[in-house]
Amino acid sequence: MPLSGTGELIASLVVAAGLACTWCASTQFSRAALSGDTSDFAAPYFLMWFHTSLTISCYPVYLLSARIRKLDMKEAHIEAGQVFGQAGICFIAIVKYVLPFLVLWTGANYLYARCLGHVSASIATSISSGNAAMVYVLAIFILSEKFHLQKAFAVVLGVGGIVLISVDPSGNGDGEWVGYVLAVASAFFSALYKSSKGLLATLHYH
């Protein structure tokens, strides 16, 4: 049974709050792991792999939500598989739909883990949130979204706020700028990832 308007709003708020809490906790723990003695632990790729591996739990949660909404589990599974196109899960579909996203996902998360070794968790998180502004800019070129002055102004204000938040007076010199560059690169990969998902969804619906 589909959720009502109020139910959808509550579910969206719960999911958003959960994502925010888990993201902040993940960032803080990663920062703690990478800011210690590098001779003991210096493995940003391992952190990226570990975080990515945990996302496999999202699919059982999706099936559980389908069960709660009184949807047939088999139909929910078939519907989820439509992302691979008419052929379903096969080698061509994996290369076409999974590999590009895997490259972008790895780039975004690996660079984010690397930047945590140079800047604080709050700075890394604030710069990474700038990917929303990048998504809007990319959507204009990739998804042919119309330009709106209000949205552009909001993007400028958002980027300005991120810059102000990211200025750390207690920085550590050159190493901090390396962290800034890595965080911006991570945000760009993340924006490409999200824009590509939007393009894929558009192609499926058309």
Coordinates of C-alpha atoms in Angstrom, one line a residue, residues 73-160:
M73 CA 8.9 -9.1 -2.8
K74 CA 9.4 -10.8 -6.2
E75 CA 7.8 -7.8 -8.0
A76 CA 10.0 -5.4 -6.0
H77 CA 13.1 -7.4 -7.0
I78 CA 12.1 -7.4 -10.7
E79 CA 11.4 -3.6 -10.5
A80 CA 14.8 -3.0 -9.0
G81 CA 16.5 -5.0 -11.8
Q82 CA 15.0 -2.7 -14.5
V83 CA 18.0 -0.4 -14.0
F84 CA 20.0 -2.9 -16.0
G85 CA 17.6 -2.6 -19.0
Q86 CA 15.6 -5.2 -20.9
A87 CA 18.4 -7.8 -20.9
G88 CA 18.6 -7.8 -17.1
I89 CA 21.8 -8.5 -15.2
C90 CA 24.5 -9.6 -17.8
F91 CA 28.1 -8.8 -18.6
I92 CA 27.1 -6.1 -21.2
A93 CA 24.7 -4.4 -18.7
I94 CA 27.3 -4.4 -15.9
V95 CA 29.9 -2.8 -18.2
K96 CA 27.4 -0.3 -19.5
Y97 CA 25.6 0.7 -16.3
V98 CA 27.8 -0.4 -13.4
L99 CA 31.4 0.2 -14.4
P100 CA 31.1 4.0 -15.1
F101 CA 29.3 4.5 -11.8
L102 CA 31.9 2.4 -10.0
V103 CA 34.8 4.6 -11.4
L104 CA 33.0 7.8 -10.4
W105 CA 32.0 6.4 -7.0
T106 CA 35.6 5.2 -6.3
G107 CA 37.1 8.5 -7.3
A108 CA 34.7 10.5 -5.1
N109 CA 35.1 8.3 -2.0
Y110 CA 38.8 7.7 -2.3
L111 CA 39.6 11.3 -2.7
Y112 CA 37.3 12.2 0.2
A113 CA 39.2 9.7 2.4
R114 CA 42.5 11.1 1.3
C115 CA 41.5 14.6 2.1
L116 CA 40.6 13.6 5.7
G117 CA 44.3 13.1 6.3
H118 CA 44.9 16.8 5.6
V119 CA 41.8 18.7 6.8
S120 CA 39.3 18.4 9.6
A121 CA 36.1 16.4 9.2
S122 CA 34.0 19.6 9.3
I123 CA 35.9 21.2 6.4
A124 CA 35.9 18.0 4.3
T125 CA 32.1 17.7 4.8
S126 CA 31.4 21.3 4.0
I127 CA 33.4 21.3 0.8
S128 CA 31.9 18.0 -0.2
S129 CA 28.4 19.4 0.2
G130 CA 29.4 21.8 -2.6
N131 CA 28.7 18.9 -5.1
A132 CA 25.0 20.0 -5.0
A133 CA 26.1 23.3 -6.7
M134 CA 28.2 21.4 -9.2
V135 CA 25.3 19.0 -10.0
Y136 CA 23.1 22.0 -11.0
V137 CA 25.9 23.4 -13.3
L138 CA 26.4 19.9 -14.8
A139 CA 22.6 19.4 -15.2
I140 CA 22.5 22.5 -17.5
F141 CA 25.1 20.9 -19.8
I142 CA 24.3 17.2 -19.4
L143 CA 20.6 17.1 -18.7
S144 CA 19.7 20.2 -20.7
E145 CA 18.1 21.8 -17.7
K146 CA 16.9 25.4 -18.2
F147 CA 18.9 28.2 -16.6
H148 CA 17.1 29.9 -13.8
L149 CA 18.5 33.1 -12.3
Q150 CA 17.1 32.3 -8.8
K151 CA 18.8 28.9 -8.8
A152 CA 22.1 30.4 -10.0
F153 CA 22.0 33.0 -7.3
A154 CA 21.3 30.2 -4.7
V155 CA 24.3 28.3 -6.1
V156 CA 26.5 31.4 -5.7
L157 CA 25.3 31.9 -2.1
G158 CA 25.9 28.2 -1.3
V159 CA 29.4 28.2 -2.7
G160 CA 30.2 31.4 -0.8

